[in-house]
Coordinates of C-alpha atoms in Angstrom, one line a residue:
X1 CA -13.0 43.7 14.3
X2 CA -13.3 47.2 12.7
X3 CA -16.3 48.3 10.7
X4 CA -14.4 50.4 8.1
X5 CA -12.7 47.7 6.0
X6 CA -13.5 47.9 2.2
X7 CA -15.2 44.5 1.4
X8 CA -16.0 43.2 -2.0
X9 CA -19.7 43.6 -3.0
X10 CA -19.7 40.8 -5.6
X11 CA -18.7 37.1 -5.6
X12 CA -16.1 37.4 -8.4
X13 CA -13.8 39.9 -6.6
X14 CA -14.4 38.7 -3.1
X15 CA -12.9 36.2 -0.9
X16 CA -13.7 33.3 -3.3
X17 CA -12.5 34.9 -6.4
X18 CA -10.5 32.8 -8.9
X19 CA -7.8 35.4 -8.8
X20 CA -6.8 34.2 -5.4
X21 CA -3.8 31.7 -5.7
X22 CA -5.3 29.1 -3.5
X23 CA -8.7 29.0 -5.0
X24 CA -8.2 26.2 -7.3
X25 CA -6.9 24.0 -4.5
X26 CA -9.9 25.1 -2.4
X27 CA -12.3 24.1 -5.1
X28 CA -10.4 20.7 -5.7
X29 CA -10.8 19.8 -2.1
X30 CA -14.4 20.9 -2.1
X31 CA -15.1 18.5 -4.9
X32 CA -13.3 15.8 -3.1
X33 CA -15.6 16.3 -0.1
X34 CA -18.9 16.8 -1.7
X35 CA -18.8 15.0 -5.1
X36 CA -19.8 11.6 -3.6
X37 CA -23.0 13.2 -2.0
X38 CA -23.8 15.1 -5.4
X39 CA -23.6 12.0 -7.3
X40 CA -25.7 10.0 -5.0
X41 CA -28.4 12.6 -4.9
X42 CA -28.6 13.0 -8.7
X43 CA -28.3 9.2 -9.3
X44 CA -31.3 8.6 -7.1
X45 CA -33.7 10.5 -9.3
X46 CA -32.7 8.2 -12.2
X47 CA -30.5 9.9 -14.8
X48 CA -31.4 9.2 -18.4
X49 CA -28.5 9.2 -21.0
X50 CA -30.5 11.5 -23.4
X51 CA -31.0 14.4 -20.9
X52 CA -30.2 17.9 -21.6
X53 CA -28.4 19.1 -18.4
X54 CA -27.6 22.7 -17.1
X55 CA -24.8 22.9 -14.4
X56 CA -25.0 26.2 -12.7
X57 CA -21.6 27.3 -11.0
X58 CA -19.6 24.7 -12.6
X59 CA -16.4 25.4 -10.6
X60 CA -13.6 23.2 -11.7
X61 CA -16.0 21.0 -13.6
X62 CA -16.2 17.7 -11.7
X63 CA -20.0 17.5 -11.8
X64 CA -20.3 18.8 -15.4
X65 CA -17.8 16.2 -16.7
X66 CA -19.6 13.4 -14.8
X67 CA -23.0 14.5 -16.1
X68 CA -21.6 14.6 -19.7
X69 CA -20.4 11.0 -19.2
X70 CA -23.7 9.9 -17.7
X71 CA -25.8 11.6 -20.3
X72 CA -23.8 10.7 -23.4
X73 CA -26.6 10.8 -25.5
X74 CA -27.7 14.3 -24.3
X75 CA -25.8 17.3 -23.5
X76 CA -24.5 19.5 -20.6
X77 CA -24.2 23.3 -20.5
X78 CA -21.8 24.2 -17.8
X79 CA -22.1 27.9 -16.7
X80 CA -19.8 29.8 -14.3
X81 CA -19.1 33.5 -13.9
X82 CA -15.4 32.7 -14.4
X83 CA -14.6 29.7 -16.5
X84 CA -10.8 29.6 -16.3
X85 CA -11.0 26.3 -14.2
X86 CA -13.0 24.6 -16.8
X87 CA -10.5 25.1 -19.6
X88 CA -9.4 21.8 -21.3
X89 CA -12.4 19.7 -20.4
X90 CA -13.1 17.6 -23.4
X91 CA -16.4 16.0 -23.9
X92 CA -18.2 16.1 -27.3
X93 CA -21.5 16.8 -25.5
X94 CA -20.3 19.5 -23.1
X95 CA -20.6 23.2 -23.7
X96 CA -18.9 25.7 -21.4
X97 CA -20.5 29.2 -21.0
X98 CA -19.2 32.1 -19.1
X99 CA -21.7 34.3 -17.6
X100 CA -23.7 35.5 -14.5
X101 CA -26.6 33.0 -14.2
X102 CA -28.6 36.1 -12.7
X103 CA -28.4 37.8 -16.0
X104 CA -28.7 34.7 -18.4
X105 CA -31.8 33.3 -19.8
X106 CA -32.8 30.3 -21.6
X107 CA -35.9 29.2 -23.6
X108 CA -38.6 27.6 -21.4
X109 CA -38.4 23.8 -21.5
X110 CA -34.6 23.7 -22.5
X111 CA -33.3 21.3 -19.8
X112 CA -34.3 18.0 -18.3
X113 CA -31.9 18.3 -15.3
X114 CA -30.7 21.6 -13.8
X115 CA -28.1 21.2 -10.8
X116 CA -26.5 23.9 -8.7
X117 CA -24.1 23.3 -5.7
X118 CA -23.0 25.8 -3.3
X119 CA -24.0 28.5 -5.7
X120 CA -27.5 29.9 -4.9
X121 CA -26.4 31.0 -1.5
X122 CA -24.0 33.4 -3.1
X123 CA -26.6 34.9 -5.5
X124 CA -28.2 38.1 -4.4
X125 CA -31.3 37.2 -6.6
X126 CA -31.3 33.6 -5.6
X127 CA -35.1 33.3 -5.3
X128 CA -35.6 34.9 -8.7
X129 CA -33.0 32.5 -10.4
X130 CA -34.8 29.6 -8.8
X131 CA -38.0 30.8 -10.4
X132 CA -36.3 31.0 -13.7
X133 CA -34.8 27.7 -13.4
X134 CA -38.1 26.1 -12.9
X135 CA -39.3 27.8 -16.2
X136 CA -36.2 26.3 -18.0
X137 CA -37.2 22.9 -17.0
X138 CA -39.0 20.5 -19.5
X139 CA -42.1 18.8 -18.2
X140 CA -40.9 16.0 -16.0
X141 CA -37.6 17.6 -15.6
X142 CA -35.7 17.9 -12.3
X143 CA -34.1 20.8 -10.4
X144 CA -31.5 19.8 -7.9
X145 CA -29.9 22.3 -5.5
X146 CA -27.3 21.8 -2.7
X147 CA -26.2 24.6 -0.4
X148 CA -24.5 25.0 3.0
X149 CA -26.4 26.2 6.1
X150 CA -23.7 27.8 8.3
X151 CA -24.3 27.5 12.0
X152 CA -24.2 30.9 13.6
X153 CA -20.6 32.1 15.1
X154 CA -22.3 31.9 18.7
X155 CA -22.5 28.3 18.3
X156 CA -18.7 27.9 18.7
X157 CA -17.3 27.5 22.1
X158 CA -14.0 29.3 21.1
X159 CA -13.7 33.0 21.3
X160 CA -11.2 33.5 18.6
X161 CA -13.2 31.2 16.3
X162 CA -16.3 33.3 17.0
X163 CA -14.4 36.3 15.9
X164 CA -13.2 34.6 12.8
X165 CA -16.7 33.4 11.9
X166 CA -18.2 36.7 12.5
X167 CA -15.7 38.0 10.0
X168 CA -16.5 35.6 7.5
X169 CA -20.3 36.4 7.8
X170 CA -19.3 40.1 7.2
X171 CA -17.6 39.2 4.0
X172 CA -20.5 37.3 2.7
X173 CA -23.2 39.8 3.8
X174 CA -21.2 42.4 1.8
X175 CA -21.3 40.1 -1.4
X176 CA -25.0 39.6 -0.9
X177 CA -24.7 36.0 0.3
X178 CA -27.1 34.1 2.6
X179 CA -25.7 31.3 4.5
X180 CA -29.0 30.6 6.2
X181 CA -30.9 30.3 3.0
X182 CA -30.5 26.5 2.4
X183 CA -33.2 25.1 4.7
X184 CA -35.8 27.1 2.8
X185 CA -35.0 25.3 -0.4
X186 CA -37.7 22.6 -0.3
X187 CA -40.4 25.1 0.5
X188 CA -39.3 27.4 -2.2
X189 CA -39.3 24.6 -4.7
X190 CA -42.9 23.7 -3.7
X191 CA -44.0 27.3 -4.0
X192 CA -42.5 27.6 -7.5
X193 CA -44.7 24.7 -8.6
X194 CA -42.4 21.7 -8.4
X195 CA -43.5 18.4 -7.1
X196 CA -42.0 15.1 -5.8
X197 CA -39.7 17.1 -3.6
X198 CA -37.1 15.3 -1.7
X199 CA -34.4 16.5 0.8
X200 CA -31.2 15.2 2.2
X201 CA -29.1 16.7 4.9
X202 CA -25.5 16.0 6.1
X203 CA -23.7 17.6 9.2
X204 CA -20.1 18.7 8.4
X205 CA -17.4 19.0 11.2
X206 CA -14.1 20.7 11.4
X207 CA -11.3 18.7 13.0
X208 CA -12.4 15.1 12.5
X209 CA -10.0 14.4 9.9
X210 CA -12.6 13.7 7.1
X211 CA -12.8 15.3 3.6
X212 CA -14.7 18.3 4.8
X213 CA -11.9 19.0 7.3
X214 CA -9.3 18.9 4.7
X215 CA -11.2 21.3 2.6
X216 CA -11.7 23.5 5.8
X217 CA -8.1 24.0 6.3
X218 CA -7.6 25.6 3.0
X219 CA -10.8 27.5 3.2
X220 CA -9.9 28.8 6.7
X221 CA -6.5 29.9 5.4
X222 CA -8.0 31.7 2.5
X223 CA -10.6 33.4 4.6
X224 CA -8.0 34.4 7.3
X225 CA -5.6 36.0 4.7
X226 CA -8.5 38.0 3.3
X227 CA -9.4 39.2 6.7
X228 CA -5.9 40.0 7.6
X229 CA -5.4 42.1 4.4
X230 CA -8.4 44.1 5.5
X231 CA -7.5 44.6 9.1
X232 CA -10.3 42.6 10.3
X233 CA -7.8 40.0 11.8
X234 CA -4.1 40.1 12.9
X235 CA -1.5 37.8 11.4
X236 CA -0.9 36.3 14.9
X237 CA -4.6 35.5 15.2
X238 CA -4.6 33.9 11.8
X239 CA -1.7 31.6 12.9
X240 CA -3.4 30.7 16.1
X241 CA -6.5 29.8 14.2
X242 CA -4.5 27.6 11.8
X243 CA -2.6 25.9 14.7
X244 CA -5.9 25.2 16.4
X245 CA -7.1 23.1 13.5
X246 CA -4.2 20.7 14.0
X247 CA -4.9 20.2 17.7
X248 CA -6.2 16.7 18.3
X249 CA -8.5 17.9 20.7
X250 CA -10.3 20.4 18.4
X251 CA -13.5 19.5 16.7
X252 CA -16.6 21.6 15.8
X253 CA -19.8 21.2 14.0
X254 CA -19.7 23.9 11.4
X255 CA -22.1 23.5 8.6
X256 CA -25.0 21.4 7.3
X257 CA -25.2 20.5 3.7
X258 CA -28.7 20.7 2.5
X259 CA -29.8 19.1 -0.7
X260 CA -33.3 19.5 -2.2
X261 CA -34.8 18.2 -5.5
X262 CA -38.1 18.7 -7.3
X263 CA -39.9 17.8 -10.5
X264 CA -41.8 19.8 -12.9
X265 CA -45.1 18.0 -13.6
X266 CA -45.3 16.3 -16.7
X267 CA -47.9 17.6 -19.3

C-alpha cells in the first residue's frame, strides 16, 4: 500500500462519516449486533426510572430511546457530532444535542448514568473526556463504556486480509483513533476515582453467520471502498475480500468487545 494517500484527520469526514451512503445501514447492523450486550450491561447495574442519563456518540439512537423508556421519570441527553440519524426520535424526556463531546462541558453532578459505546476509541482526547465524564457524574452515578479491541492484522492467516486490515489501521491512526485502548478502560476508571468497577468481554468473529458477521460485511465494503478511492487497495482486491466473506470455509476472530463500568462514590 502506498504512503502518499490523503486520509481524513477527523472522524466526521473519515471512513465512518455520515455522508457515506452506506453509513446508516452500517450503524443499523451495528445496533442489531451490540444492542443486546449493551442492554444487559446497563441493566445489571440497576436502572432507576428517575435517572438523568447522558448518551455519548448516540449514532442512530437505539440506546438513547431505550434509556428514555427505562428512565421515563428522568431524562436522556443524546450527543453526537452529527445528529442527522437522530431526527424524528420522539420521547418527551429525550433531548438531542449536536456537538463534539471533547469540546462540550456540563455542570458537575449533572448525570446519574453516562454511557458511551464504540466512541471513546475514536476520540483523540479520550482520556481527558473520561476524566470529564467522571466529574459530570452525580454521587453514586455510573459511567459505562464499551469499546472494541481490534486484533493486530498480523493475527490474520490471510495475506490479503492482513493488507486490508493494515489499511484500516492507517485510516484510524490518521483520525486519532486507538483500537487497542479498550483493555485499559477498567484501570483508567479506577485511576479516575471510580469504584465498584466491573468488566465484560466478548469475542467477535467474521464468517460465523452471526450478527457481528452481518455487520462486518457492510463494514468491510465501506472500508474497502474508502481504501480503493485513495489508492490503498485495488477494485479487484476489494472484490476478492468481499467474496472471501461468503466462503463457508472462512472464519476469523477479529475483535473483542470490552465493556467496563464504575461508580462514583456516594457522599
